[in-house]
Amino acid sequence: MTETTRRNRLAATKFGAWLARPLASFHLVVTIATLLTVLGLVMVLSASSVEAYVDGGSAYSLFIQQAMFAAIGAVLFYLALRISLRRLRQWSFPLFAISVLALLLVLIPGIGSEVQGARRWFFLGPVSVQPSEIVKVTLVVWGAHLLASRRSEQAGLKDILVPLVPAGLLVCLLVVLEPNLSTTIALGIVLAALLWFGGLPVRLFVTIAISGMIAAGILALSAGYRSDRMRAFFNPGDDPQGINYQARQALYSLADGGIWGRGLGQSRAKWQYLPNAHNDFIFAIIGEELGFLGCALVLGLFALFVYTGLRIASRSVDPFLRLLTATATTWITGQALINIGYVVNLLPVTGLQLPLVSAGGSSLAITLFMFGIIANAARHEPEAISALQAGQDGRFSRLLRLPKPEVYSPAKADAARARSAAAKAKAAEQRARAERAKADRARAALPQGRRGQSESGRRRVPESRGTSSLRATRAWEPSYPINHARDRGRSR
């Protein structure tokens, strides 16, 4: 055994021992979010400096805006760490309803702002808010709460699909009207992940997935700019200075970077050769300046995030946390793969951003909030709860003064579901009583003759006399009322 092999095995053993620690998942989520955010800030500064200087005379204007939203996202990350899961579930539907209302308001002229033919933003002073980014998180949280509650009650297929699928389709429709096909695709990923992890049968899931892809194809061909992107993807050699210009320049940037890259800040494509270099195509700038190693670093961080998210989902005992973490991991990773896929010309250009890396204030802040919720879920792993209850908080938790996580108790969850079912049954009984009282009042308002006809028509089968059910079940017993006892006959 060579010395290099021995060192590699020793490093793997140490890393495995570190992964076995109770709070390893929590530290991994925090580390991944920090590294991707820092990398994104550096690359946004490099990729946007030329365009920002041409537009406003300052090379730092877009970077300052991105840094401001990163600070807002850090605050949201901290709040997501401190929020109670019980309160998060209680607020899930009101927050989702508010986000849907915001999607409706942004479509109204005078309330929502239109930029480049799309009405997607609210401008609140120097800050712009995109409701379609917020609705991703609210749909994830509310969908996980809904499916976790009904899955525990062993609900049927209808309870899985309704009202989740109609609400998801409504949100997708509102986002399409902006128009914003890229965010619609992200919402479709969220909805599909919720249905998959929620236990939808494979056949029905495949049917819904195929229907969604057909709908996405129809939408992609329905508008001029979207159909141009599809033609550019299927005909990469046509119109190199027109519809294929952006995709070809992205490939040139990746090829120019090579293995080691040209060096940080040394990109040529950012000198207005590659449109949207700081936003949709920032991965091409990473490949040009940092080379193949920089691209491998980004892919490695997202691969580590997939492992961490699924690890948290598999270790969680709370069904809500399992659904929430698995769905959020699928959404963020799927969006990253779509962005990288169209930069390297494996997919049509959709406009989806690279999470935490591309320029985009609302997307950065909301994604950091989602990372904070995932980190909060990591602190609710059974081993992590035991360690934190025993006082093994670690320096980071003590520095942030994070509260102790709540212990998930299946008995308490069953009791809560029983109380909910009892409340529903009581409400149904009250509604039935109200309907009977309403019917009695309606009969009382009728004239005396019609009231007797109504009562005689309603009472078709007479009640049996006494407590014996044997006499009431005799075949020769008449089913109409008899006024005299001698007309009944006598039993021998």
Coordinates of C-alpha atoms in Angstrom, one line a residue:
M1 CA 0.0 0.0 0.0
T2 CA 1.5 3.3 -1.1
E3 CA 1.6 6.4 1.1
T4 CA -1.0 8.2 -1.1
T5 CA -3.5 5.4 -0.8
R6 CA -3.0 5.3 3.0
R7 CA -3.6 9.0 3.3
N8 CA -6.7 8.8 1.1
R9 CA -8.1 6.0 3.2
L10 CA -7.3 7.9 6.4
A11 CA -9.0 11.1 5.0
A12 CA -12.1 9.0 4.0
T13 CA -12.3 7.5 7.5
K14 CA -12.1 10.9 9.1
F15 CA -14.8 12.3 6.8
G16 CA -17.0 9.3 7.5
A17 CA -16.6 9.8 11.2
W18 CA -17.4 13.5 10.8
L19 CA -20.6 12.6 8.9
A20 CA -21.6 10.4 11.8
R21 CA -21.9 13.4 14.1
P22 CA -25.4 14.4 15.1
L23 CA -25.3 17.9 13.6
A24 CA -23.3 17.0 10.4
S25 CA -26.3 17.6 8.2
F26 CA -27.0 21.0 9.7
H27 CA -23.4 22.1 9.2
L28 CA -23.4 20.8 5.6
V29 CA -26.5 22.9 4.7
V30 CA -25.0 26.0 6.2
T31 CA -21.6 25.5 4.5
I32 CA -23.2 24.8 1.1
A33 CA -25.4 27.9 1.3
T34 CA -22.5 30.1 2.4
L35 CA -20.1 28.8 -0.3
L36 CA -22.7 29.1 -3.2
T37 CA -23.7 32.6 -2.0
V38 CA -20.1 33.9 -1.8
L39 CA -19.2 32.4 -5.1
G40 CA -22.3 34.0 -6.6
L41 CA -21.4 37.4 -5.3
V42 CA -17.9 37.2 -6.6
M43 CA -19.0 36.0 -10.1
V44 CA -21.8 38.6 -10.3
L45 CA -19.3 41.3 -9.6
S46 CA -17.0 40.0 -12.3
A47 CA -19.7 39.3 -14.9
S48 CA -21.7 42.5 -14.4
S49 CA -19.0 45.1 -14.0
V50 CA -18.7 46.0 -17.7
E51 CA -22.5 46.3 -18.3
A52 CA -23.0 48.2 -15.0
Y53 CA -20.3 50.7 -15.9
V54 CA -21.8 51.3 -19.3
D55 CA -25.3 51.8 -18.0
G56 CA -24.6 53.8 -14.8
G57 CA -21.0 54.7 -14.7
S58 CA -20.3 52.4 -11.8
A59 CA -18.9 48.9 -12.0
Y60 CA -20.4 48.0 -8.6
S61 CA -24.1 49.0 -9.0
L62 CA -25.4 45.5 -9.8
F63 CA -23.0 43.9 -7.2
I64 CA -24.2 46.3 -4.5
Q65 CA -27.8 45.4 -5.3
Q66 CA -27.0 41.6 -5.2
A67 CA -25.1 42.1 -1.9
M68 CA -28.1 43.9 -0.4
F69 CA -30.4 41.0 -1.2
A70 CA -27.8 38.6 0.1
A71 CA -27.9 40.4 3.4
I72 CA -31.8 40.2 3.4
G73 CA -31.5 36.5 2.6
A74 CA -29.1 36.0 5.5
V75 CA -31.7 37.6 7.8
L76 CA -34.4 35.3 6.3
F77 CA -32.1 32.3 6.8
Y78 CA -31.7 33.1 10.4
L79 CA -35.5 33.6 10.9
A80 CA -36.1 30.3 9.2
L81 CA -33.7 28.6 11.7
R82 CA -35.6 30.1 14.6
I83 CA -39.2 29.5 13.5
S84 CA -41.2 26.8 15.2
L85 CA -42.3 23.9 12.9
R86 CA -45.7 24.0 14.5
R87 CA -46.1 27.7 13.7
L88 CA -44.8 27.1 10.2
R89 CA -47.5 24.5 9.6
Q90 CA -50.2 26.8 11.1
W91 CA -49.1 29.7 8.8
S92 CA -48.6 27.6 5.7
F93 CA -52.1 28.1 4.1
P94 CA -52.5 31.8 5.0
L95 CA -49.0 32.5 3.5
F96 CA -49.9 30.5 0.4
A97 CA -53.1 32.4 0.0
I98 CA -51.3 35.7 0.4
S99 CA -48.8 34.7 -2.3
V100 CA -51.5 33.8 -4.7
L101 CA -53.2 37.1 -4.0
A102 CA -49.9 38.8 -4.8
L103 CA -49.8 36.9 -8.1
L104 CA -53.2 38.3 -8.9
L105 CA -52.3 41.9 -8.0
V106 CA -49.1 41.9 -10.0
L107 CA -51.1 41.3 -13.2
I108 CA -53.1 44.5 -12.6
P109 CA -51.8 47.6 -14.5
G110 CA -50.8 50.3 -12.1
I111 CA -50.0 47.8 -9.3
G112 CA -47.5 45.4 -10.9
S113 CA -44.6 46.9 -12.9
E114 CA -44.0 45.8 -16.5
V115 CA -40.4 45.3 -17.6
Q116 CA -39.5 44.1 -21.2
G117 CA -43.1 43.0 -21.9
A118 CA -43.5 41.0 -18.7
R119 CA -45.5 42.1 -15.6
R120 CA -43.8 40.2 -12.7
W121 CA -42.5 42.7 -10.1
F122 CA -43.5 45.0 -7.3
F123 CA -41.2 47.9 -6.9
L124 CA -41.0 49.1 -3.3
G125 CA -38.6 51.9 -3.5
P126 CA -35.1 50.5 -4.3
V127 CA -36.3 46.9 -3.7
S128 CA -38.1 44.8 -6.3
V129 CA -40.1 41.8 -5.2
Q130 CA -41.2 39.0 -7.5
P131 CA -44.2 37.2 -6.2
S132 CA -43.6 34.1 -8.4
E133 CA -40.4 33.4 -6.4
I134 CA -42.3 33.6 -3.1
V135 CA -45.0 31.3 -4.2
K136 CA -42.5 28.5 -4.8
V137 CA -41.7 28.4 -1.1
T138 CA -45.3 28.7 0.1
L139 CA -46.4 26.0 -2.3
V140 CA -43.7 23.7 -0.9
V141 CA -44.5 24.3 2.7
W142 CA -48.3 24.2 2.4
G143 CA -48.2 21.1 0.1
A144 CA -46.0 19.3 2.5
H145 CA -48.3 20.2 5.4
L146 CA -51.4 19.1 3.5
L147 CA -50.0 15.8 2.3
A148 CA -48.5 14.9 5.7
S149 CA -51.8 15.5 7.4
R150 CA -53.8 13.4 4.9
R151 CA -51.2 10.7 4.5
S152 CA -51.3 10.1 8.2
E153 CA -55.0 9.7 8.0
Q154 CA -54.6 7.0 5.3
A155 CA -56.5 9.1 2.8
G156 CA -57.4 8.0 -0.7
L157 CA -56.3 9.2 -4.0
K158 CA -58.8 12.1 -4.1
D159 CA -57.3 13.5 -0.9
I160 CA -53.8 13.5 -2.4
L161 CA -54.9 15.3 -5.6
V162 CA -57.5 17.7 -4.1
P163 CA -57.0 20.6 -3.4
L164 CA -53.2 20.4 -4.1
V165 CA -53.4 19.9 -7.9
P166 CA -56.1 22.5 -8.6
A167 CA -54.2 25.1 -6.4
G168 CA -50.9 24.3 -8.2
L169 CA -52.5 24.6 -11.6
L170 CA -54.0 27.9 -10.6
V171 CA -50.6 29.2 -9.6
C172 CA -49.1 28.0 -12.8
L173 CA -51.8 29.7 -14.8
L174 CA -51.2 33.0 -13.1
V175 CA -47.5 32.8 -13.7
V176 CA -48.0 32.0 -17.4
L177 CA -50.1 35.1 -17.7
E178 CA -47.2 37.3 -16.6
P179 CA -45.7 35.7 -18.8
N180 CA -43.0 33.6 -17.1
L181 CA -42.5 30.1 -18.5
S182 CA -39.3 29.4 -16.6
T183 CA -40.9 29.9 -13.2
T184 CA -43.9 27.8 -14.4
I185 CA -41.4 25.0 -15.0
A186 CA -40.0 25.4 -11.5
L187 CA -43.5 25.3 -10.0
G188 CA -44.2 22.2 -12.1
I189 CA -41.1 20.6 -10.5
V190 CA -42.4 21.5 -7.1
L191 CA -45.9 20.0 -7.7
A192 CA -44.5 16.8 -9.3
A193 CA -42.1 16.3 -6.3
L194 CA -44.9 16.8 -3.8
L195 CA -47.1 14.2 -5.6
W196 CA -44.2 11.8 -6.0
F197 CA -43.0 11.9 -2.4
G198 CA -46.7 12.1 -1.2
G199 CA -47.3 8.6 -2.4
L200 CA -49.1 9.1 -5.8
P201 CA -49.3 5.8 -7.7
V202 CA -46.7 5.5 -10.4
R203 CA -49.1 5.1 -13.3
L204 CA -51.0 8.2 -12.4
F205 CA -47.8 10.1 -11.8
V206 CA -46.4 9.2 -15.2
T207 CA -49.7 10.3 -16.8
I208 CA -49.6 13.7 -15.0
A209 CA -45.9 14.1 -15.9
I210 CA -46.5 13.4 -19.6
S211 CA -49.5 15.8 -19.6
G212 CA -47.3 18.5 -18.0
M213 CA -44.6 18.0 -20.6
I214 CA -47.1 18.3 -23.4
A215 CA -48.5 21.5 -21.8
A216 CA -45.0 22.9 -21.5
G217 CA -44.3 22.1 -25.1
I218 CA -47.5 23.8 -26.2
L219 CA -46.6 26.9 -24.2
A220 CA -43.1 26.9 -25.5
L221 CA -44.4 27.1 -29.1
S222 CA -47.3 29.5 -28.4
A223 CA -45.2 32.7 -28.1
G224 CA -42.7 34.2 -30.5
Y225 CA -39.7 34.4 -28.3
R226 CA -40.3 30.9 -26.8
S227 CA -40.7 29.4 -30.3
D228 CA -37.5 31.1 -31.4
R229 CA -35.7 29.4 -28.5
M230 CA -37.0 26.0 -29.5
R231 CA -36.0 26.5 -33.1
A232 CA -32.6 27.6 -32.0
F233 CA -32.2 24.4 -29.9
F234 CA -33.2 22.0 -32.7
N235 CA -31.3 23.9 -35.4
P236 CA -28.1 25.0 -33.7
G237 CA -26.4 25.9 -37.0
D238 CA -29.1 28.3 -38.2
D239 CA -28.8 32.1 -37.8
P240 CA -25.6 32.2 -35.7
Q241 CA -25.9 36.0 -35.4
G242 CA -29.6 35.9 -34.4
I243 CA -31.6 33.4 -32.4
N244 CA -28.5 31.1 -31.9
Y245 CA -26.1 33.9 -30.9
Q246 CA -26.5 33.6 -27.1
A247 CA -26.1 29.8 -27.0
R248 CA -23.1 29.8 -29.3
Q249 CA -21.4 32.5 -27.3
A250 CA -21.9 30.5 -24.1
L251 CA -20.2 27.5 -25.7
Y252 CA -17.3 29.7 -26.8
S253 CA -16.9 31.0 -23.3
L254 CA -16.8 27.5 -21.8
A255 CA -14.3 26.4 -24.5
D256 CA -12.1 29.5 -23.9
G257 CA -11.8 28.6 -20.2
G258 CA -10.2 25.2 -20.7
I259 CA -9.2 23.3 -17.6
W260 CA -7.8 26.1 -15.4
G261 CA -9.7 29.1 -16.8
R262 CA -8.4 32.5 -17.9
G263 CA -8.4 33.8 -14.3
L264 CA -10.9 35.6 -12.1
G265 CA -12.1 38.8 -13.8
Q266 CA -10.4 38.0 -17.1
S267 CA -13.5 37.0 -19.1
R268 CA -13.9 38.2 -22.6
A269 CA -17.5 37.3 -23.1
K270 CA -18.7 39.8 -20.4
W271 CA -17.6 42.6 -22.7
Q272 CA -21.1 42.6 -24.2
Y273 CA -20.4 39.5 -26.2
L274 CA -22.6 37.2 -24.1
P275 CA -26.1 38.7 -23.2
N276 CA -27.3 38.2 -19.6
A277 CA -23.8 37.0 -18.6
H278 CA -24.4 37.9 -14.9
N279 CA -27.9 36.3 -14.8
D280 CA -29.0 33.3 -16.9
F281 CA -25.5 32.5 -18.3
I282 CA -23.3 33.0 -15.3
F283 CA -22.2 29.4 -15.4
A284 CA -20.5 30.2 -18.8
I285 CA -18.6 33.0 -17.1
I286 CA -17.6 30.6 -14.3
G287 CA -16.3 28.1 -16.9
E288 CA -14.4 30.9 -18.8
E289 CA -12.7 32.5 -15.7
L290 CA -12.3 29.5 -13.4
G291 CA -12.2 26.7 -16.0
F292 CA -13.4 23.2 -15.7
L293 CA -12.3 23.1 -12.1
G294 CA -14.7 26.0 -11.3
C295 CA -17.6 24.3 -13.0
A296 CA -16.7 21.0 -11.2
L297 CA -16.8 22.9 -7.9
V298 CA -20.3 24.2 -8.6
L299 CA -21.6 20.8 -9.7
G300 CA -19.9 19.2 -6.6
L301 CA -21.6 21.6 -4.2
F302 CA -25.0 20.9 -5.7
A303 CA -24.3 17.1 -5.6
L304 CA -23.4 17.5 -2.0
F305 CA -26.6 19.4 -1.4
V306 CA -28.6 16.6 -3.0
Y307 CA -27.0 14.1 -0.7
T308 CA -27.5 16.3 2.4
G309 CA -31.2 17.0 1.6
L310 CA -32.1 13.4 1.0
R311 CA -30.2 12.4 4.1
I312 CA -32.2 14.8 6.2
A313 CA -35.4 13.6 4.6
S314 CA -34.6 9.9 5.3
R315 CA -33.5 10.6 8.9
S316 CA -36.5 12.7 9.8
V317 CA -39.4 11.0 11.7
D318 CA -41.9 13.8 11.1
P319 CA -43.7 13.1 7.8
F320 CA -44.0 16.9 7.2
L321 CA -40.2 17.3 7.4
R322 CA -39.7 14.4 5.1
L323 CA -42.0 15.8 2.4
L324 CA -40.7 19.4 2.9
T325 CA -37.0 18.5 2.7
A326 CA -37.3 16.1 -0.2
T327 CA -39.4 18.5 -2.3
A328 CA -37.2 21.5 -1.6
T329 CA -34.1 19.5 -2.6
T330 CA -35.7 18.4 -5.8
W331 CA -36.8 21.9 -6.7
I332 CA -33.5 23.6 -6.1
T333 CA -31.4 20.8 -7.8
G334 CA -33.8 20.6 -10.7
Q335 CA -33.6 24.3 -11.3
A336 CA -29.8 24.2 -11.2
L337 CA -29.6 21.3 -13.6
I338 CA -31.9 23.0 -16.1
N339 CA -29.8 26.2 -16.0
I340 CA -26.6 24.3 -16.5
G341 CA -28.2 22.1 -19.1
Y342 CA -29.1 25.0 -21.4
V343 CA -25.8 26.8 -20.9
V344 CA -24.0 23.7 -22.2
N345 CA -26.6 23.3 -25.0
L346 CA -28.2 20.1 -23.7
L347 CA -31.6 21.8 -23.2
P348 CA -33.5 24.7 -24.8
V349 CA -33.0 28.1 -23.1
T350 CA -35.6 28.6 -20.5
G351 CA -34.4 31.5 -18.4
L352 CA -34.2 29.6 -15.1
Q353 CA -31.5 31.1 -12.8
L354 CA -28.7 29.2 -11.1
P355 CA -29.8 29.1 -7.4
L356 CA -27.7 31.4 -5.1
V357 CA -25.2 32.1 -7.9
S358 CA -27.1 34.0 -10.7
A359 CA -28.0 37.7 -10.2
G360 CA -31.5 38.1 -9.0
G361 CA -32.5 39.7 -5.7
S362 CA -35.8 38.0 -5.0
S363 CA -34.5 34.6 -6.1
L364 CA -31.4 34.9 -3.9
A365 CA -33.3 36.0 -0.8
I366 CA -36.1 33.4 -1.2
T367 CA -33.7 30.5 -1.9
L368 CA -31.7 31.4 1.2
F369 CA -34.9 31.3 3.2
M370 CA -35.6 27.8 1.8
F371 CA -32.1 26.8 2.8
G372 CA -32.8 28.0 6.3
I373 CA -35.9 25.9 6.5
I374 CA -33.9 22.8 5.4
A375 CA -31.2 23.6 8.0
N376 CA -34.0 23.9 10.6
A377 CA -35.2 20.4 9.5
A378 CA -31.6 19.1 9.9
R379 CA -31.7 20.2 13.6
H380 CA -34.9 18.1 14.0
E381 CA -33.2 14.8 13.2
P382 CA -33.6 12.4 16.2
E383 CA -29.8 12.3 16.9
A384 CA -29.5 16.0 16.5
I385 CA -32.4 16.6 19.0
S386 CA -30.8 14.3 21.5
A387 CA -27.5 16.1 21.2
L388 CA -29.0 19.5 21.5
Q389 CA -31.2 18.5 24.4
A390 CA -28.0 17.2 26.1
G391 CA -26.3 20.6 25.7
Q392 CA -24.1 19.7 22.7
D393 CA -25.0 22.8 20.8
G394 CA -21.7 23.6 19.1
R395 CA -20.2 27.0 18.7
F396 CA -22.4 28.0 15.7
S397 CA -25.7 27.3 17.5
R398 CA -24.6 29.0 20.7
L399 CA -23.4 32.0 18.7
L400 CA -26.8 32.3 17.0
R401 CA -28.8 31.5 20.2
L402 CA -31.0 29.1 18.4
P403 CA -33.9 27.5 20.3
K404 CA -34.0 23.9 21.2
P405 CA -35.8 21.8 18.6
E406 CA -39.2 20.3 19.4
V407 CA -39.3 16.5 19.8
Y408 CA -41.7 14.9 17.4
S409 CA -44.1 12.6 19.2
P410 CA -46.4 10.3 17.1
A411 CA -48.8 10.0 20.0
K412 CA -49.2 13.8 20.1
A413 CA -49.6 13.9 16.4
D414 CA -52.3 11.2 16.6
A415 CA -54.0 13.1 19.4
A416 CA -54.0 16.3 17.3
R417 CA -55.4 14.5 14.3
A418 CA -58.1 12.9 16.6
R419 CA -59.0 16.3 17.9
S420 CA -59.1 17.6 14.3
A421 CA -61.4 14.7 13.2
A422 CA -63.6 15.2 16.3
A423 CA -63.9 18.9 15.4
K424 CA -64.8 18.1 11.9
A425 CA -67.4 15.5 13.0
K426 CA -68.9 18.0 15.5
A427 CA -69.1 20.7 12.8
A428 CA -70.8 18.2 10.4
E429 CA -73.3 17.3 13.2
Q430 CA -74.0 20.9 13.8
R431 CA -74.7 21.4 10.1
A432 CA -77.0 18.4 10.1
R433 CA -78.9 19.8 13.1
A434 CA -79.2 23.2 11.4
E435 CA -80.6 21.5 8.3
R436 CA -83.1 19.5 10.3
A437 CA -84.2 22.6 12.2
K438 CA -84.6 24.4 9.0
A439 CA -86.7 21.6 7.6
D440 CA -88.9 21.6 10.7
R441 CA -89.4 25.3 10.5
A442 CA -90.4 24.9 6.8
R443 CA -93.0 22.2 7.7
A444 CA -94.3 24.3 10.6
A445 CA -95.0 27.1 8.1
L446 CA -97.1 24.8 5.9
P447 CA -101.0 24.7 6.3
Q448 CA -102.4 22.0 8.6
G449 CA -103.6 19.8 5.7
R450 CA -100.4 19.9 3.7
R451 CA -98.4 19.4 6.9
G452 CA -100.2 16.1 7.6
Q453 CA -99.7 15.0 4.0
S454 CA -96.0 15.8 4.3
E455 CA -95.6 13.9 7.5
S456 CA -97.5 10.9 6.3
G457 CA -95.4 10.9 3.1
R458 CA -92.3 11.2 5.1
R459 CA -93.2 8.3 7.4
R460 CA -93.6 5.2 5.3
V461 CA -92.5 2.4 7.6
P462 CA -94.1 2.3 11.1
E463 CA -92.1 2.0 14.2
S464 CA -92.2 -1.4 15.9
R465 CA -94.0 -1.5 19.3
G466 CA -92.1 -2.6 22.3
T467 CA -88.5 -3.7 22.5
S468 CA -88.8 -7.0 20.6
S469 CA -87.5 -6.9 17.0
L470 CA -88.8 -10.4 16.2
R471 CA -92.4 -9.2 15.7
A472 CA -91.3 -6.3 13.5
T473 CA -89.4 -8.7 11.1
R474 CA -92.3 -11.2 10.4
A475 CA -93.0 -11.5 6.8
W476 CA -96.8 -11.3 7.2
E477 CA -96.6 -8.1 9.3
P478 CA -98.2 -5.3 7.2
S479 CA -96.1 -2.3 6.3
Y480 CA -98.9 0.2 6.6
P481 CA -100.4 1.6 9.8
I482 CA -103.3 -0.4 11.4
N483 CA -105.7 1.3 13.7
H484 CA -107.1 -1.6 15.7
A485 CA -105.3 -4.5 17.3
R486 CA -107.7 -7.2 16.1
D487 CA -106.8 -6.4 12.5
R488 CA -103.2 -7.5 13.1
G489 CA -103.9 -11.2 13.6
R490 CA -102.7 -13.4 16.4
S491 CA -99.6 -15.4 16.6
R492 CA -100.1 -19.2 17.3

